[in-house]
PDB file of C-alpha atoms in Angstrom:
ATOM      1  CA  MET V   1       2.599  -9.989  11.124  1.00 96.00           C
ATOM      2  CA  LYS V   2       4.909  -6.936  11.014  1.00 97.00           C
ATOM      3  CA  VAL V   3       4.989  -4.440   7.950  1.00 98.00           C
ATOM      4  CA  GLU V   4       7.356  -1.275   8.655  1.00 98.00           C
ATOM      5  CA  LEU V   5       8.936   1.208   6.568  1.00 98.00           C
ATOM      6  CA  ARG V   6      12.564   2.144   7.581  1.00 98.00           C
ATOM      7  CA  ALA V   7      13.944   5.652   7.308  1.00 98.00           C
ATOM      8  CA  SER V   8      17.590   4.403   8.146  1.00 97.00           C
ATOM      9  CA  PRO V   9      19.520   1.538   7.221  1.00 97.00           C
ATOM     10  CA  PHE V  10      18.554  -2.206   8.667  1.00 98.00           C
ATOM     11  CA  GLY V  11      20.356  -5.390   8.828  1.00 98.00           C
ATOM     12  CA  PRO V  12      17.894  -8.090   7.586  1.00 98.00           C
ATOM     13  CA  LEU V  13      19.363 -11.096   9.091  1.00 97.00           C
ATOM     14  CA  LEU V  14      19.535  -9.385  12.753  1.00 97.00           C
ATOM     15  CA  GLU V  15      15.863  -8.055  12.047  1.00 98.00           C
ATOM     16  CA  LEU V  16      15.051 -12.108  11.225  1.00 97.00           C
ATOM     17  CA  GLY V  17      16.650 -13.546  13.977  1.00 96.00           C
ATOM     18  CA  CYS V  18      14.969 -11.305  16.613  1.00 96.00           C
ATOM     19  CA  TYR V  19      11.356 -11.813  14.957  1.00 97.00           C
ATOM     20  CA  GLN V  20      11.812 -15.383  14.978  1.00 94.00           C
ATOM     21  CA  ALA V  21      12.704 -15.557  18.382  1.00 95.00           C
ATOM     22  CA  GLY V  22       9.544 -13.997  19.361  1.00 95.00           C
ATOM     23  CA  LEU V  23       7.907 -16.090  16.765  1.00 94.00           C
ATOM     24  CA  ASP V  24       9.395 -19.033  18.509  1.00 92.00           C
ATOM     25  CA  GLN V  25       7.329 -18.245  21.922  1.00 94.00           C
ATOM     26  CA  ARG V  26       4.313 -17.419  20.426  1.00 94.00           C
ATOM     27  CA  LEU V  27       3.897 -20.370  17.601  1.00 92.00           C
ATOM     28  CA  PRO V  28       6.462 -23.182  19.091  1.00 92.00           C
ATOM     29  CA  GLY V  29       7.095 -26.168  16.882  1.00 93.00           C
ATOM     30  CA  GLN V  30       4.433 -25.043  14.419  1.00 94.00           C
ATOM     31  CA  TYR V  31       6.402 -23.849  11.333  1.00 95.00           C
ATOM     32  CA  GLY V  32       8.343 -26.107   9.185  1.00 96.00           C
ATOM     33  CA  ALA V  33       9.192 -23.813   6.476  1.00 97.00           C
ATOM     34  CA  MET V  34      10.469 -20.107   6.419  1.00 97.00           C
ATOM     35  CA  ALA V  35      11.159 -18.507   2.849  1.00 98.00           C
ATOM     36  CA  ILE V  36      12.827 -15.003   2.848  1.00 98.00           C
ATOM     37  CA  PHE V  37      13.701 -12.631   0.102  1.00 98.00           C
ATOM     38  CA  ILE V  38      16.389  -9.625   0.603  1.00 98.00           C
ATOM     39  CA  GLY V  39      16.415  -7.013  -2.348  1.00 97.00           C
ATOM     40  CA  THR V  40      19.623  -5.016  -1.875  1.00 97.00           C
ATOM     41  CA  MET V  41      20.798  -1.726  -3.654  1.00 96.00           C
ATOM     42  CA  ARG V  42      22.993  -2.624  -7.016  1.00 93.00           C
ATOM     43  CA  ASP V  43      25.691  -0.141  -7.975  1.00 93.00           C
ATOM     44  CA  PHE V  44      24.504  -0.117 -11.594  1.00 90.00           C
ATOM     45  CA  ASN V  45      21.296   0.001 -13.570  1.00 90.00           C
ATOM     46  CA  GLU V  46      20.423   0.111 -17.024  1.00 86.00           C
ATOM     47  CA  GLY V  47      24.403   0.315 -18.155  1.00 87.00           C
ATOM     48  CA  GLU V  48      25.505   3.272 -15.793  1.00 90.00           C
ATOM     49  CA  ALA V  49      27.153   3.350 -12.341  1.00 94.00           C
ATOM     50  CA  VAL V  50      25.024   4.026  -9.641  1.00 95.00           C
ATOM     51  CA  ARG V  51      26.286   6.010  -6.583  1.00 95.00           C
ATOM     52  CA  GLY V  52      23.156   6.317  -4.513  1.00 97.00           C
ATOM     53  CA  MET V  53      19.330   6.266  -4.323  1.00 97.00           C
ATOM     54  CA  THR V  54      16.515   7.716  -2.768  1.00 98.00           C
ATOM     55  CA  LEU V  55      13.306   6.051  -2.057  1.00 98.00           C
ATOM     56  CA  GLU V  56      10.264   8.349  -1.933  1.00 98.00           C
ATOM     57  CA  HIS V  57       6.782   6.891  -0.819  1.00 98.00           C
ATOM     58  CA  TYR V  58       3.132   8.244  -0.487  1.00 98.00           C
ATOM     59  CA  PRO V  59       2.738   8.274   3.263  1.00 98.00           C
ATOM     60  CA  GLY V  60      -0.372   6.551   4.298  1.00 98.00           C
ATOM     61  CA  MET V  61      -1.014   4.704   0.806  1.00 98.00           C
ATOM     62  CA  THR V  62       2.187   2.841   0.759  1.00 98.00           C
ATOM     63  CA  GLU V  63       1.429   1.267   4.291  1.00 98.00           C
ATOM     64  CA  ARG V  64      -2.004   0.631   3.494  1.00 98.00           C
ATOM     65  CA  HIS V  65      -1.203  -1.456   0.309  1.00 98.00           C
ATOM     66  CA  LEU V  66       1.383  -3.486   2.145  1.00 98.00           C
ATOM     67  CA  GLN V  67      -0.443  -4.564   4.632  1.00 98.00           C
ATOM     68  CA  ARG V  68      -3.187  -5.477   1.890  1.00 98.00           C
ATOM     69  CA  ILE V  69      -0.550  -7.347   0.142  1.00 98.00           C
ATOM     70  CA  VAL V  70       0.460  -9.552   3.216  1.00 98.00           C
ATOM     71  CA  GLU V  71      -3.451  -9.733   3.797  1.00 98.00           C
ATOM     72  CA  ALA V  72      -4.088 -11.366   0.513  1.00 98.00           C
ATOM     73  CA  ALA V  73      -1.349 -13.797   0.956  1.00 98.00           C
ATOM     74  CA  PHE V  74      -2.648 -14.988   4.182  1.00 98.00           C
ATOM     75  CA  GLN V  75      -6.188 -15.594   2.326  1.00 98.00           C
ATOM     76  CA  GLU V  76      -4.410 -17.717  -0.302  1.00 98.00           C
ATOM     77  CA  TRP V  77      -2.063 -19.800   1.779  1.00 98.00           C
ATOM     78  CA  PRO V  78      -1.971 -21.291   5.316  1.00 98.00           C
ATOM     79  CA  LEU V  79       0.602 -19.063   6.354  1.00 98.00           C
ATOM     80  CA  LEU V  80       1.596 -18.644  10.462  1.00 98.00           C
ATOM     81  CA  ASP V  81       3.625 -15.468  10.119  1.00 98.00           C
ATOM     82  CA  ALA V  82       5.144 -12.603   7.982  1.00 98.00           C
ATOM     83  CA  LEU V  83       7.329  -9.985   8.301  1.00 98.00           C
ATOM     84  CA  VAL V  84       7.680  -6.926   5.448  1.00 98.00           C
ATOM     85  CA  LEU V  85      10.375  -4.407   6.071  1.00 98.00           C
ATOM     86  CA  HIS V  86      11.108  -1.734   3.040  1.00 98.00           C
ATOM     87  CA  ARG V  87      13.485   1.302   3.377  1.00 98.00           C
ATOM     88  CA  ILE V  88      12.684   4.685   2.589  1.00 98.00           C
ATOM     89  CA  GLY V  89      15.062   7.957   2.151  1.00 98.00           C
ATOM     90  CA  ALA V  90      18.624   7.822   1.013  1.00 98.00           C
ATOM     91  CA  LEU V  91      20.210   4.550   0.323  1.00 98.00           C
ATOM     92  CA  ARG V  92      23.637   3.470  -0.870  1.00 97.00           C
ATOM     93  CA  PRO V  93      25.123   0.335  -2.824  1.00 96.00           C
ATOM     94  CA  ASN V  94      24.817  -2.683  -0.612  1.00 96.00           C
ATOM     95  CA  ASP V  95      21.868  -1.227   1.671  1.00 98.00           C
ATOM     96  CA  PRO V  96      18.986  -4.014   2.091  1.00 98.00           C
ATOM     97  CA  ILE V  97      15.989  -2.148   0.215  1.00 98.00           C
ATOM     98  CA  VAL V  98      13.225  -4.860   1.234  1.00 98.00           C
ATOM     99  CA  LEU V  99      13.084  -8.191   3.497  1.00 98.00           C
ATOM    100  CA  VAL V 100       9.941 -10.288   3.004  1.00 98.00           C
ATOM    101  CA  ALA V 101       9.835 -13.153   5.304  1.00 98.00           C
ATOM    102  CA  VAL V 102       7.093 -15.852   5.405  1.00 98.00           C
ATOM    103  CA  TRP V 103       6.507 -18.820   8.041  1.00 98.00           C
ATOM    104  CA  SER V 104       4.324 -21.804   7.349  1.00 98.00           C
ATOM    105  CA  ALA V 105       4.054 -25.562   7.872  1.00 97.00           C
ATOM    106  CA  HIS V 106       5.286 -26.581   4.638  1.00 97.00           C
ATOM    107  CA  ARG V 107       7.325 -24.973   1.902  1.00 98.00           C
ATOM    108  CA  ALA V 108       4.979 -24.792  -0.960  1.00 98.00           C
ATOM    109  CA  ALA V 109       3.116 -21.981   0.859  1.00 98.00           C
ATOM    110  CA  ALA V 110       6.119 -20.141   1.973  1.00 98.00           C
ATOM    111  CA  PHE V 111       7.883 -20.181  -1.426  1.00 98.00           C
ATOM    112  CA  ALA V 112       4.891 -18.980  -2.992  1.00 98.00           C
ATOM    113  CA  ALA V 113       3.479 -16.344  -0.469  1.00 98.00           C
ATOM    114  CA  CYS V 114       7.029 -14.715  -0.418  1.00 98.00           C
ATOM    115  CA  GLN V 115       7.219 -14.543  -4.096  1.00 98.00           C
ATOM    116  CA  PHE V 116       3.426 -13.112  -4.346  1.00 98.00           C
ATOM    117  CA  ILE V 117       4.296 -10.363  -1.856  1.00 98.00           C
ATOM    118  CA  MET V 118       7.444  -9.379  -3.835  1.00 98.00           C
ATOM    119  CA  GLU V 119       5.531  -9.493  -6.940  1.00 97.00           C
ATOM    120  CA  GLU V 120       2.756  -7.388  -5.512  1.00 98.00           C
ATOM    121  CA  LEU V 121       4.806  -5.058  -3.873  1.00 98.00           C
ATOM    122  CA  LYS V 122       6.722  -4.057  -7.078  1.00 97.00           C
ATOM    123  CA  SER V 123       3.646  -3.702  -9.024  1.00 96.00           C
ATOM    124  CA  LYS V 124       1.319  -2.050  -6.507  1.00 97.00           C
ATOM    125  CA  ALA V 125       3.100  -0.508  -3.599  1.00 98.00           C
ATOM    126  CA  PRO V 126       3.902   3.303  -3.972  1.00 98.00           C
ATOM    127  CA  PHE V 127       7.383   3.374  -4.011  1.00 98.00           C
ATOM    128  CA  TRP V 128       9.284   5.714  -6.766  1.00 98.00           C
ATOM    129  CA  LYS V 129      13.343   5.229  -6.933  1.00 97.00           C
ATOM    130  CA  ARG V 130      15.877   8.110  -7.990  1.00 98.00           C
ATOM    131  CA  GLU V 131      19.142   7.094  -8.884  1.00 97.00           C
ATOM    132  CA  GLU V 132      22.409   9.285  -8.403  1.00 96.00           C
ATOM    133  CA  THR V 133      24.443   8.860 -11.491  1.00 94.00           C
ATOM    134  CA  ALA V 134      27.307  10.732 -12.609  1.00 92.00           C
ATOM    135  CA  ASP V 135      25.269  12.932 -14.874  1.00 92.00           C
ATOM    136  CA  GLY V 136      22.825  13.647 -12.053  1.00 95.00           C
ATOM    137  CA  PRO V 137      20.010  12.340 -10.477  1.00 96.00           C
ATOM    138  CA  ARG V 138      17.276  10.325 -12.733  1.00 96.00           C
ATOM    139  CA  TRP V 139      13.989   8.874 -11.582  1.00 97.00           C
ATOM    140  CA  VAL V 140      13.416   5.103 -12.365  1.00 95.00           C
ATOM    141  CA  GLU V 141      10.720   4.822 -14.840  1.00 90.00           C
ATOM    142  CA  HIS V 142       9.938   0.675 -14.699  1.00 87.00           C
ATOM    143  CA  ASN V 143      10.605  -2.062 -12.550  1.00 83.00           C
ATOM    144  CA  THR V 144      12.914  -5.031 -14.303  1.00 79.00           C
ATOM    145  CA  PRO V 145      10.735  -7.801 -15.238  1.00 79.00           C
ATOM    146  CA  GLY V 146      11.953 -10.331 -12.342  1.00 77.00           C
TER     147      GLY V 146
ATOM    148  CA  MET J   1     -16.602  21.605  -2.992  1.00 95.00           C
ATOM    149  CA  VAL J   2     -12.559  21.078  -2.180  1.00 97.00           C
ATOM    150  CA  VAL J   3     -10.644  18.626  -3.586  1.00 98.00           C
ATOM    151  CA  HIS J   4      -6.649  18.077  -2.496  1.00 98.00           C
ATOM    152  CA  ILE J   5      -4.396  16.805  -4.888  1.00 98.00           C
ATOM    153  CA  LYS J   6      -1.025  15.522  -4.308  1.00 98.00           C
ATOM    154  CA  TYR J   7       1.987  14.673  -7.059  1.00 98.00           C
ATOM    155  CA  PHE J   8       4.722  12.246  -6.584  1.00 98.00           C
ATOM    156  CA  ALA J   9       8.272  11.481  -7.919  1.00 98.00           C
ATOM    157  CA  SER J  10       9.196  12.450 -11.665  1.00 97.00           C
ATOM    158  CA  LEU J  11       5.594  14.101 -12.200  1.00 98.00           C
ATOM    159  CA  ARG J  12       5.996  16.243  -9.202  1.00 98.00           C
ATOM    160  CA  ASP J  13       9.455  17.290 -10.541  1.00 97.00           C
ATOM    161  CA  ARG J  14       8.019  18.011 -13.865  1.00 96.00           C
ATOM    162  CA  LEU J  15       5.138  19.935 -12.793  1.00 97.00           C
ATOM    163  CA  GLY J  16       7.238  21.727 -10.113  1.00 97.00           C
ATOM    164  CA  ARG J  17       4.887  21.257  -7.163  1.00 97.00           C
ATOM    165  CA  ALA J  18       3.982  18.395  -4.573  1.00 98.00           C
ATOM    166  CA  GLU J  19       0.303  19.668  -3.686  1.00 98.00           C
ATOM    167  CA  ASP J  20      -2.442  21.794  -5.599  1.00 98.00           C
ATOM    168  CA  ARG J  21      -6.362  22.496  -4.217  1.00 98.00           C
ATOM    169  CA  LEU J  22      -9.085  22.566  -6.438  1.00 98.00           C
ATOM    170  CA  ASP J  23     -12.268  24.329  -5.739  1.00 96.00           C
ATOM    171  CA  ALA J  24     -14.686  22.725  -8.356  1.00 91.00           C
ATOM    172  CA  VAL J  25     -18.528  23.234  -8.818  1.00 88.00           C
ATOM    173  CA  GLY J  26     -20.630  20.349  -9.374  1.00 88.00           C
ATOM    174  CA  GLU J  27     -20.165  16.669 -10.291  1.00 91.00           C
ATOM    175  CA  VAL J  28     -15.798  16.125 -11.238  1.00 96.00           C
ATOM    176  CA  THR J  29     -13.859  12.970 -12.324  1.00 98.00           C
ATOM    177  CA  VAL J  30     -10.285  12.229 -11.801  1.00 98.00           C
ATOM    178  CA  ALA J  31      -9.663  13.133 -15.197  1.00 97.00           C
ATOM    179  CA  GLY J  32     -11.716  16.478 -14.574  1.00 97.00           C
ATOM    180  CA  VAL J  33      -9.558  17.317 -11.684  1.00 98.00           C
ATOM    181  CA  TRP J  34      -6.235  17.346 -13.952  1.00 98.00           C
ATOM    182  CA  ALA J  35      -7.836  18.736 -16.885  1.00 97.00           C
ATOM    183  CA  ALA J  36      -9.255  21.743 -14.540  1.00 97.00           C
ATOM    184  CA  LEU J  37      -5.646  22.305 -12.787  1.00 97.00           C
ATOM    185  CA  TRP J  38      -3.542  21.610 -16.010  1.00 97.00           C
ATOM    186  CA  PRO J  39      -5.511  22.526 -19.015  1.00 97.00           C
ATOM    187  CA  GLU J  40      -2.594  22.710 -21.633  1.00 96.00           C
ATOM    188  CA  THR J  41      -0.824  19.613 -20.149  1.00 96.00           C
ATOM    189  CA  PRO J  42      -2.225  16.508 -21.310  1.00 95.00           C
ATOM    190  CA  LEU J  43      -2.012  13.835 -18.473  1.00 95.00           C
ATOM    191  CA  PRO J  44       1.316  11.900 -19.133  1.00 94.00           C
ATOM    192  CA  PRO J  45       0.574   8.189 -20.544  1.00 91.00           C
ATOM    193  CA  ASN J  46       1.124   5.664 -17.750  1.00 94.00           C
ATOM    194  CA  THR J  47       0.237   7.935 -14.877  1.00 97.00           C
ATOM    195  CA  LEU J  48      -1.274   6.215 -12.078  1.00 98.00           C
ATOM    196  CA  THR J  49      -3.884   7.969 -10.122  1.00 98.00           C
ATOM    197  CA  ALA J  50      -5.620   7.005  -6.711  1.00 98.00           C
ATOM    198  CA  VAL J  51      -8.302   8.733  -4.569  1.00 98.00           C
ATOM    199  CA  ASN J  52      -8.175   8.420  -0.860  1.00 98.00           C
ATOM    200  CA  MET J  53      -4.993   6.568  -1.334  1.00 98.00           C
ATOM    201  CA  GLU J  54      -7.022   3.548  -3.382  1.00 98.00           C
ATOM    202  CA  TYR J  55      -6.238   3.463  -6.960  1.00 98.00           C
ATOM    203  CA  ALA J  56      -8.958   4.966  -9.049  1.00 98.00           C
ATOM    204  CA  GLY J  57      -9.353   5.230 -12.551  1.00 97.00           C
ATOM    205  CA  PRO J  58     -10.093   8.388 -14.818  1.00 96.00           C
ATOM    206  CA  GLU J  59     -13.625   8.104 -14.674  1.00 97.00           C
ATOM    207  CA  GLN J  60     -14.177   7.871 -10.791  1.00 98.00           C
ATOM    208  CA  SER J  61     -15.966  10.380  -9.523  1.00 97.00           C
ATOM    209  CA  VAL J  62     -14.665  12.800  -6.501  1.00 97.00           C
ATOM    210  CA  ARG J  63     -16.522  14.115  -3.707  1.00 96.00           C
ATOM    211  CA  ASP J  64     -16.077  16.975  -1.581  1.00 97.00           C
ATOM    212  CA  GLY J  65     -12.803  16.740   0.668  1.00 97.00           C
ATOM    213  CA  ASP J  66     -11.255  13.634  -1.156  1.00 98.00           C
ATOM    214  CA  GLU J  67      -7.258  13.484  -1.966  1.00 98.00           C
ATOM    215  CA  VAL J  68      -6.484  12.929  -5.284  1.00 98.00           C
ATOM    216  CA  ALA J  69      -3.065  11.678  -6.280  1.00 98.00           C
ATOM    217  CA  PHE J  70      -1.346  11.557  -9.715  1.00 98.00           C
ATOM    218  CA  PHE J  71       1.959   9.691  -9.906  1.00 98.00           C
ATOM    219  CA  PRO J  72       4.326   7.376 -11.958  1.00 98.00           C
ATOM    220  CA  PRO J  73       4.445   3.816 -12.253  1.00 97.00           C
ATOM    221  CA  VAL J  74       5.869   2.217  -9.159  1.00 98.00           C
ATOM    222  CA  THR J  75       9.389   1.160  -8.663  1.00 97.00           C
ATOM    223  CA  GLY J  76       9.615  -0.092  -5.096  1.00 97.00           C
ATOM    224  CA  GLY J  77      11.267  -3.235  -4.015  1.00 96.00           C
TER     225      GLY J  77
END
């Protein structure tokens, strides 16, 4: 299991490839399913163009809650491994914000756990988005329902 | 006792500072910490609160050395 905050842009597919190469050595032949979610920055929100975004977090609390969310997924489903990366700092449109990947023997657990981690992260992990628009910066007040 | 306070995101911007310190005497709750520091300003609705990096309700008591945080709804992911 790996949970990390990243202060600079990352390539989710590259990260996934590297991580899975390690997984193949640790758990050869065991997983039959991998589910991934990649969240990416849009250049629009609530009807306005967005040029950039800053992701603030609560150092210590954010890491603790992300870790706990992933551990809760392991309690709920028979998972083999999980990888969660989340950006902090300054982002541009198209930059990946979050990567959630889970591995399990069968697809049902992988699909369910991946969605669970993402929804829990959205509602519990202390991150805040501040968008740069033509009218200046604005804080995102709530997440979209899904 | 001493309580360390942190504010984040839009709430920090509104208040104009990121941290506070409260020297309190006797029992104090999370809501009491806010009231002592911001007697003129009601806690904005939807504000989330944490004690020592765990989500906490307004009635949770605060101990010497605790870190209390106030922040708006989270918007990660």
